[in-house]
Coordinates of C-alpha atoms in Angstrom, one line a residue:
X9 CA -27.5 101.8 -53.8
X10 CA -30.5 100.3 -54.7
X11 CA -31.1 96.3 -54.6
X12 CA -31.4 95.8 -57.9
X13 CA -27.9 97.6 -59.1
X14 CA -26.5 96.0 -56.3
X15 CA -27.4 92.2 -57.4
X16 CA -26.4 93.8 -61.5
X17 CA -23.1 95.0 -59.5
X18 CA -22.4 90.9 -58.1
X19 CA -23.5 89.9 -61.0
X20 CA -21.2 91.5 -63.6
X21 CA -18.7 90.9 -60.8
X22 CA -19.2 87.3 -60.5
X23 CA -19.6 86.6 -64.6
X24 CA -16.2 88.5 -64.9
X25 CA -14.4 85.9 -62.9
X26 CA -16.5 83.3 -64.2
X27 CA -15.0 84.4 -68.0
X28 CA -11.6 85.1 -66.1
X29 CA -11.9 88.2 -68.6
X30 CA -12.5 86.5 -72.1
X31 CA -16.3 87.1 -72.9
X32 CA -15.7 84.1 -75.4
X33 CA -18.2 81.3 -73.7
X34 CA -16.0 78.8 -75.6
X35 CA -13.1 79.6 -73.2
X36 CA -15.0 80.0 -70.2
X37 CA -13.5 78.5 -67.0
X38 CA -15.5 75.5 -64.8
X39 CA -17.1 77.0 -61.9
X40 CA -14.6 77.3 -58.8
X41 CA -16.1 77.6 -55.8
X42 CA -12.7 78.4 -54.2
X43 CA -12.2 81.2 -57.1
X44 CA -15.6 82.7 -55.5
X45 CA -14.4 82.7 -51.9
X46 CA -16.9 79.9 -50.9
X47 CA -15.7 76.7 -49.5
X48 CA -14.0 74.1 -51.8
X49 CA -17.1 71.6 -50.5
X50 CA -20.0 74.0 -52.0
X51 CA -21.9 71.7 -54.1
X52 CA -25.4 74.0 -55.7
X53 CA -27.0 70.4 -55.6
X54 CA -26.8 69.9 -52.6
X55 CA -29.5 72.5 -52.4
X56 CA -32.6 70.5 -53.5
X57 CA -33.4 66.8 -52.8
X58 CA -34.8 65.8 -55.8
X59 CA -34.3 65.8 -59.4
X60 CA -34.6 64.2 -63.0
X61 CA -38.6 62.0 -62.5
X62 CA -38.3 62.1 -58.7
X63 CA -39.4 65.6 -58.9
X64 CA -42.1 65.2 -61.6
X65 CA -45.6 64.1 -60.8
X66 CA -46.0 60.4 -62.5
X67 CA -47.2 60.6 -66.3
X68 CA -50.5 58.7 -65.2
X69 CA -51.2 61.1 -61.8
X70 CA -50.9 64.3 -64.0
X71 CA -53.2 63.5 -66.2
X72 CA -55.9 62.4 -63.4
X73 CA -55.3 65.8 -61.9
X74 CA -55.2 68.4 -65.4
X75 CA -58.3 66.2 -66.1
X76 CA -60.5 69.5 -64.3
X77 CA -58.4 71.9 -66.9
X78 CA -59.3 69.6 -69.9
X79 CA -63.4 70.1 -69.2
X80 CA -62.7 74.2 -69.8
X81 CA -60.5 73.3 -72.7
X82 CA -62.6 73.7 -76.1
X83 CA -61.1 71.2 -78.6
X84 CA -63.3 73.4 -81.8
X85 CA -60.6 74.7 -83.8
X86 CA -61.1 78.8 -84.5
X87 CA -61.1 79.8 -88.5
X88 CA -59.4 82.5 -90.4
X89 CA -59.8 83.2 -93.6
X90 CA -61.6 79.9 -93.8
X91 CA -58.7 77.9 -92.4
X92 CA -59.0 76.2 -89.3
X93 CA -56.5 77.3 -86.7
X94 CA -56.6 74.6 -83.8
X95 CA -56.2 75.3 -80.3
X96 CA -54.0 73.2 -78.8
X97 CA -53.5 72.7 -74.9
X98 CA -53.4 70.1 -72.2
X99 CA -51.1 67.0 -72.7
X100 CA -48.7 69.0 -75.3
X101 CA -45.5 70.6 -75.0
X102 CA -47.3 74.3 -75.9
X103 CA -50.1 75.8 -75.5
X104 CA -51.8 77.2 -79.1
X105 CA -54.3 79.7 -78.7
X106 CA -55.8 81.7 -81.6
X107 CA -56.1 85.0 -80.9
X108 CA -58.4 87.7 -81.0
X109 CA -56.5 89.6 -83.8
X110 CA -56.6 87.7 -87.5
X111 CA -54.7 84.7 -87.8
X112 CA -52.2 85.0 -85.0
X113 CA -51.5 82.6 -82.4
X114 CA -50.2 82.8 -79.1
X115 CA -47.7 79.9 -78.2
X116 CA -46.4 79.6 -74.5
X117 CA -44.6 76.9 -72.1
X118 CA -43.2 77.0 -69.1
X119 CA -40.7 75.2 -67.2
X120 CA -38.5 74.9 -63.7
X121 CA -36.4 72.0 -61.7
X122 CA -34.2 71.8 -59.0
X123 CA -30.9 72.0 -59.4
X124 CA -28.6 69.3 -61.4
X125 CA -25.2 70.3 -62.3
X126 CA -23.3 72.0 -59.8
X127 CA -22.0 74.6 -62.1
X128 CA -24.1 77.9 -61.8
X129 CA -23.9 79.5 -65.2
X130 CA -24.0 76.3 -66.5
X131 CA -27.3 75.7 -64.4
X132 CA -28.5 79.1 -66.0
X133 CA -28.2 78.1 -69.5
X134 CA -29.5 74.6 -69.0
X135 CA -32.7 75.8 -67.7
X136 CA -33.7 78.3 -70.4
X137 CA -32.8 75.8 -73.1
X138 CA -35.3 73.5 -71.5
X139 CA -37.9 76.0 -71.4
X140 CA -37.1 76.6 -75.3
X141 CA -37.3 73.2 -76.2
X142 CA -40.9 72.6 -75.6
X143 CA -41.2 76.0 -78.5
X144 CA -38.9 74.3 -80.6
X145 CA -40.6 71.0 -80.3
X146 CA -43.7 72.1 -82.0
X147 CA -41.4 73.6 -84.7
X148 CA -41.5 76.9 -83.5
X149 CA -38.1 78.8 -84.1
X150 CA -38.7 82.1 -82.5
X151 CA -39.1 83.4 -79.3
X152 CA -40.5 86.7 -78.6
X153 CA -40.0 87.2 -74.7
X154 CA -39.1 85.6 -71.6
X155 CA -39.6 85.8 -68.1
X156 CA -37.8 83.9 -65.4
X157 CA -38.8 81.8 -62.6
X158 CA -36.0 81.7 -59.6
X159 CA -36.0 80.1 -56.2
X160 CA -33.7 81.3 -53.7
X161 CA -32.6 78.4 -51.6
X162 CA -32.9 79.4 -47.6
X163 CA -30.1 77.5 -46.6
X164 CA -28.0 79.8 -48.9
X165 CA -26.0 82.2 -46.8
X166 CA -25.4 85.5 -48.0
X167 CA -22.2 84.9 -49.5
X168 CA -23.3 81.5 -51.6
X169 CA -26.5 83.4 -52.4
X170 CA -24.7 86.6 -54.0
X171 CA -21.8 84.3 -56.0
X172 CA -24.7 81.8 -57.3
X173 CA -27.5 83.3 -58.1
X174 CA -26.0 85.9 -60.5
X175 CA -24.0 83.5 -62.5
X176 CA -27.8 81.4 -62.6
X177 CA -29.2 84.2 -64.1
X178 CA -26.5 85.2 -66.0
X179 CA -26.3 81.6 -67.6
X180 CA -30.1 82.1 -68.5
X181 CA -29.3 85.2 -69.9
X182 CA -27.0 84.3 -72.0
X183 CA -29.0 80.8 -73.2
X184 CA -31.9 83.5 -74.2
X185 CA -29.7 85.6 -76.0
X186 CA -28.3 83.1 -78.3
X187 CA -32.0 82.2 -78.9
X188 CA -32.8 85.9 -80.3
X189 CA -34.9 86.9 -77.3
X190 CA -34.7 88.3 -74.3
X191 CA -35.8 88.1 -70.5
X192 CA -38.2 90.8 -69.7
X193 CA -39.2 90.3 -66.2
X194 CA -40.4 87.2 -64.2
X195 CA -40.9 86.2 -59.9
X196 CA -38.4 85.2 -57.5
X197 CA -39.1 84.0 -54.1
X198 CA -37.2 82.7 -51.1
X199 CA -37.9 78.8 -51.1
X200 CA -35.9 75.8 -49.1
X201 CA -35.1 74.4 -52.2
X202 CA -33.5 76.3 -55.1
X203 CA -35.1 76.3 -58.0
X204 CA -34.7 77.7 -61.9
X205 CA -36.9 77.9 -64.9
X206 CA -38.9 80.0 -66.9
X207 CA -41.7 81.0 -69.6
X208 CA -41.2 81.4 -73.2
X209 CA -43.9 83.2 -74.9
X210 CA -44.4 83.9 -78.7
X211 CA -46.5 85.2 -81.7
X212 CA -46.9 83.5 -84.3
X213 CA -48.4 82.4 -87.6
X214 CA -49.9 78.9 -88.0
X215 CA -47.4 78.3 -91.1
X216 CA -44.8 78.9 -88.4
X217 CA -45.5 75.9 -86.1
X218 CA -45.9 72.2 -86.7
X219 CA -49.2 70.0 -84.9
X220 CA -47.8 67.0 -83.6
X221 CA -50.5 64.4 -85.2
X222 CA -49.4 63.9 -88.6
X223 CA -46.9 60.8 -88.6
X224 CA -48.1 58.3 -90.8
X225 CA -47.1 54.9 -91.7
X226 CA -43.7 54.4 -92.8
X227 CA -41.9 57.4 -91.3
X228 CA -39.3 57.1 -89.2
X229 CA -38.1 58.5 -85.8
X230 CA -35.1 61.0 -85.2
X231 CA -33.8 61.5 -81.9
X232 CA -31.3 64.7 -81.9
X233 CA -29.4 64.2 -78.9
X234 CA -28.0 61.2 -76.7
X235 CA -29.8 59.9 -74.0
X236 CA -27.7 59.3 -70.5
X237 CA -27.9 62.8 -69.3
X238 CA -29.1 61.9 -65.3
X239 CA -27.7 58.6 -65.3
X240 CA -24.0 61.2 -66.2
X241 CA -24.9 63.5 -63.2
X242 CA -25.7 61.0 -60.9
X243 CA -22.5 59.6 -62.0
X244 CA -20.4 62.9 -61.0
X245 CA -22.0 63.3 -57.6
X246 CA -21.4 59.7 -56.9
X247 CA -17.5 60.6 -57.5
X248 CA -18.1 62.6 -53.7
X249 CA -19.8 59.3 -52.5
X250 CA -17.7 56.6 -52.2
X251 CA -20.8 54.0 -51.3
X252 CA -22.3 54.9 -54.5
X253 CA -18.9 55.3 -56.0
X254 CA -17.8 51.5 -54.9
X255 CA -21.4 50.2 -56.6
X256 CA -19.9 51.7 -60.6
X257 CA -16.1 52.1 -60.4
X258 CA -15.7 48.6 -61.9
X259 CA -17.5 49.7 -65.1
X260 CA -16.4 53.1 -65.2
X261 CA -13.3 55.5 -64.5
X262 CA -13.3 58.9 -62.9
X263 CA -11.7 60.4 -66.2
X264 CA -15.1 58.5 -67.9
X265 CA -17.6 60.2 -66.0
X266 CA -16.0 63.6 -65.6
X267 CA -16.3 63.4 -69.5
X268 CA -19.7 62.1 -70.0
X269 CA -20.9 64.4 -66.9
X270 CA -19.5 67.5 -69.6
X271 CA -20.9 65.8 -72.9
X272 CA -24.0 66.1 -70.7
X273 CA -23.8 69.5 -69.6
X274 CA -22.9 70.3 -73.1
X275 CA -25.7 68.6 -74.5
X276 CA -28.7 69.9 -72.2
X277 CA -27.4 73.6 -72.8
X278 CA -27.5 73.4 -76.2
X279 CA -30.9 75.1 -77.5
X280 CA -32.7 72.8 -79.9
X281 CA -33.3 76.1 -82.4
X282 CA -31.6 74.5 -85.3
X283 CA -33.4 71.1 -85.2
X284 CA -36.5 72.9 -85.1
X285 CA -35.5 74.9 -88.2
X286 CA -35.0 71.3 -90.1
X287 CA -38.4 70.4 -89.1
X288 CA -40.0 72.4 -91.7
X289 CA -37.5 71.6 -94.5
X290 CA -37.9 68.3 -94.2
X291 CA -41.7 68.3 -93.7
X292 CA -41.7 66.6 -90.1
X293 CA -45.0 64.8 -89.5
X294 CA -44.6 65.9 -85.6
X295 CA -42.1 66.4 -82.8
X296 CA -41.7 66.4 -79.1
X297 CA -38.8 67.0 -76.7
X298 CA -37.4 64.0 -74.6
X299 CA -37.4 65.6 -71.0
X300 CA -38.2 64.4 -67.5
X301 CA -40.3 61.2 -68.3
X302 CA -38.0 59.5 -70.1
X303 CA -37.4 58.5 -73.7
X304 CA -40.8 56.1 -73.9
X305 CA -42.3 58.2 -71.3
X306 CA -42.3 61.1 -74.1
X307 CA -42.8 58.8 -77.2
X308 CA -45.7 57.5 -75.8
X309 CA -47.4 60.9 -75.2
X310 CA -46.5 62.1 -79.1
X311 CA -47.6 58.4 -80.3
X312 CA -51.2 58.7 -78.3
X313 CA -52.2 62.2 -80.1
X314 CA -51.9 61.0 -83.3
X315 CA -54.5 61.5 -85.7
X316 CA -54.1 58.0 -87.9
X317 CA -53.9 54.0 -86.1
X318 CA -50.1 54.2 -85.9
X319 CA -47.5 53.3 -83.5
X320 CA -43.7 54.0 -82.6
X321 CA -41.4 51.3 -82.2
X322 CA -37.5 52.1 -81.2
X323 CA -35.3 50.2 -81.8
X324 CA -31.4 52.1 -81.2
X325 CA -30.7 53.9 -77.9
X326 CA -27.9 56.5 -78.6
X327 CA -26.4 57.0 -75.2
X328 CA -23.2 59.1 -73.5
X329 CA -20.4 56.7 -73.8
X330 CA -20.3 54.8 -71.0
X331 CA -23.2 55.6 -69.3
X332 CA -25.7 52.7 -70.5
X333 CA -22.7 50.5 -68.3
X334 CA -23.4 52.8 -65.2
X335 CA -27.1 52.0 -65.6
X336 CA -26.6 48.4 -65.8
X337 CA -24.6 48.5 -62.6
X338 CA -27.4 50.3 -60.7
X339 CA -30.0 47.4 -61.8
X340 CA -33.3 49.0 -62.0
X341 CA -32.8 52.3 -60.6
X342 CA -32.1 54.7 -63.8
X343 CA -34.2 52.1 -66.6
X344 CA -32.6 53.8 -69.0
X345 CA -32.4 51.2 -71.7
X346 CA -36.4 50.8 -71.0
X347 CA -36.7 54.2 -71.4
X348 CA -37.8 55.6 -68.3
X349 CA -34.8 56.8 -67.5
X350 CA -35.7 61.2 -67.1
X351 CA -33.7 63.6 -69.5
X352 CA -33.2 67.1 -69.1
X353 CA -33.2 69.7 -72.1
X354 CA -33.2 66.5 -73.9
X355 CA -33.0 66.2 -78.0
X356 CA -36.3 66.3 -80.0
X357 CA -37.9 63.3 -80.9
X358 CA -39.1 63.7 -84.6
X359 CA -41.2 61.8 -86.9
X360 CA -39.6 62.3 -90.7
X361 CA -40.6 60.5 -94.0
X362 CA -38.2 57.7 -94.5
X363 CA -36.9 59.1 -97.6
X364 CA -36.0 62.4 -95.8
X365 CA -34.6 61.4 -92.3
X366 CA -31.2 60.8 -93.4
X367 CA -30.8 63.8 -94.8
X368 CA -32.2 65.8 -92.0
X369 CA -29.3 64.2 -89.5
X370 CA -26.4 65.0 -92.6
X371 CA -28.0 68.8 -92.1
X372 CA -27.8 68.5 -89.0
X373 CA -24.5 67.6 -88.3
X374 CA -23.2 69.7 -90.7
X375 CA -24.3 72.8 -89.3
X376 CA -24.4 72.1 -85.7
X377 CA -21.3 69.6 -85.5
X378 CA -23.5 67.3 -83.6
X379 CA -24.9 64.1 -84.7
X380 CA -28.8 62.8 -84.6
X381 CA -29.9 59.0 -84.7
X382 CA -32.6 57.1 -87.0
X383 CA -33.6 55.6 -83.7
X384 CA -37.1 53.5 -85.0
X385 CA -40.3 53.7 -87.4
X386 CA -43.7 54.7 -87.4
X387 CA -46.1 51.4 -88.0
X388 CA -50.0 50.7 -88.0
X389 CA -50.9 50.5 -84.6
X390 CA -53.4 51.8 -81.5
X391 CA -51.1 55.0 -80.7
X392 CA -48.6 53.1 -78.6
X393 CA -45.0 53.6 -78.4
X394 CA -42.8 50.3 -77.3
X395 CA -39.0 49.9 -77.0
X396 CA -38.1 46.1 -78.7
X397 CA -36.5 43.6 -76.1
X398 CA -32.8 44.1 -76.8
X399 CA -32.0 47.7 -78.6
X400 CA -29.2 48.5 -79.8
X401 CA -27.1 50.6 -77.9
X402 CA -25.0 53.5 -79.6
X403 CA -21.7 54.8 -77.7
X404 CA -21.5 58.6 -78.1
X405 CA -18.2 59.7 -77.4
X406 CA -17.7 63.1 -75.4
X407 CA -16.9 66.3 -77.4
X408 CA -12.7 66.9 -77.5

């Protein structure tokens, strides 16, 4: 039998249990290591040291080192039909390039992290949403093809490796599925940490995407989905630590953080698609996705490529219930209410025209069953982004 039909045999074996034979995701069990034959102990984060900002370059070192990439990078914008198309690169969640063939873009990102929930599939789906999101941020809604990017951890043995890596890529799968696309190929290596992520590649029109460098005086900022997300698995990992443990249980009970820790899971695998969709109906001014640098990590990147003097000033934090306690009982190590603390497959940040961002979050809701926040407001200003002393801090409650 040859490798591959081998690893689609484990696979299929290993998603079958994972269903415990109901192909409805909504009734899907929670990964049980025991279920799988591996030891009740097996944690998948335990295979990688870092995560959330720890494993991202700092904001300010990044953009020292793609400084080299930014001298090749023509900022002329190429015409069609008279119409400038621009090209859009370095610093921006895609990468627009015109291409040779009359008014078509290409529009790429790519993605991968360490390990963060200890849930495979779970894992799986996470990290293709998050490589979707930076597509969706610039109002894209389509995705044409796929590829995956997988790490094989070498302190795996055989038996961990064949249980968890299918349901990883099964989990992705699935995620690229519900997005209308598919994964067509990709690279996977052995590495001492495992690792999962992807590219997401598309064609498009330049009716089809949104440059973020419109937002103009008076709109207002949307945020679609809670912040909290590390600050909720660091909180479930500490559950196994009971020196960390000792340092939140006054704020916090276990039943509190096993919720929020599946509010999270729940909210970074759920693909920003719709959002995106709402964008263009409500005639966003520009958009990026909160990920690993943090809420005023990310609003600061969006507010510093905009094309008029304006700035963003936040002034509600929607967090997972709970979670903005934890944070306070770690003093400075998550910053979450200054807004460095790192997201993954985190909501879109959007600027809206006041008298349409309301609106947007009731259409929202409506069809997703989630809610998104009025969170601050655009305001003349040197393309700064600040969060005020004391924001207000919105509970979100976990999903019955």
């Amino acid at each position: 039998m040859s490798y591959q039909s081998s690893v689609a045999q484990d696979s299929l074996a290993a998603a079958q249990l994972e269903m415990a034979g109901n192909p409805s995701l909504a009734l899907r069990r929670p990964f049980d290591p025991v279920a799988h034959d591996l030891e009740a102990s097996f944690r998948l984060t335990r295979f990688a040291d870092l995560k959330g900002r720890s494993c991202k370059v700092p904001q300010d070192v990044l953009s020292k080192l793609v400084e080299s990439l930014q001298q090749d990078y023509s900022q002329q914008d190429d015409q069609f039909m008279h119409v400038a198309i621009p090209r859009i690169g370095i610093g921006l969640d895609c990468s627009v390039t015109p291409l040779r063939h009359g008014g078509l873009c290409l529009v790429q990102t790519t993605d991968f992290f360490y390990p963060l929930v200890d849930d495979p599939y779970m894992m799986g789906k996470i990290a293709c949403a998050n490589v979707l999101s930076d597509l969706y941020a610039m109002g894209v809604t389509e995705c044409d093809n796929m590829l995956m990017l997988l790490g094989v951890s070498t302190k795996m043995t055989e038996k961990e490796r064949d249980v968890v890596i299918p349901l990883i890529m099964r989990g992705f799968k699935d995620s690229a599925l519900e997005a209308g696309t598919s994964v067509t190929g990709g690279q996977t290596v052995i590495n001492p940490w495992c690792t999962i992520g992807g590219v997401a590649t598309t064609i498009c029109q330049p009716n089809e995407y949104i440059v973020p460098d419109n937002a103009v005086m008076g709109d207002v900022l949307v945020l679609t989905k809670p912040l909290g997300t590390q600050v909720a698995v660091n909180a479930h990992q500490w559950l196994d630590q009971p020196e960390r443990w000792n340092r939140i249980k006054l704020v916090v009970s276990e039943e509190d953080v096993r919720k929020a820790y599946h509010r999270a899971m729940d909210s970074m695998s759920r693909l920003n698609r719709i959002a995106a969709r709402l964008m263009h109906k409500y005639n966003a001014h520009g958009s990026t996705d909160v990920t690993g640098f943090g809420l005023l990590g990310h609003a600061q990147n969006l507010a510093s490529h905009q094309k008029n003097e304006v700035s963003f000033v936040i002034h509600n934090l929607p967090v997972i219930a709970k979670m903005a306690a934890v944070a306070k009982a770690c003093g400075n190590m998550f910053q979450l209410l200054q807004g460095h603390a790192p997201e993954t497959s985190g909501g879109l940040l959007i600027c809206l025209p006041r008298e349409q961002a309301a609106a947007y979050c009731k259409d929202i809701e409506k069809q997703e069953g989630y809610q998104a926040w009025i969170i601050g407001i655009v305001e003349k200003g040197n393309r700064t982004a600040r969060i005020i002393d004391k924001p207000r801090v919105i509970e979100v409650p976990a999903k019955d």
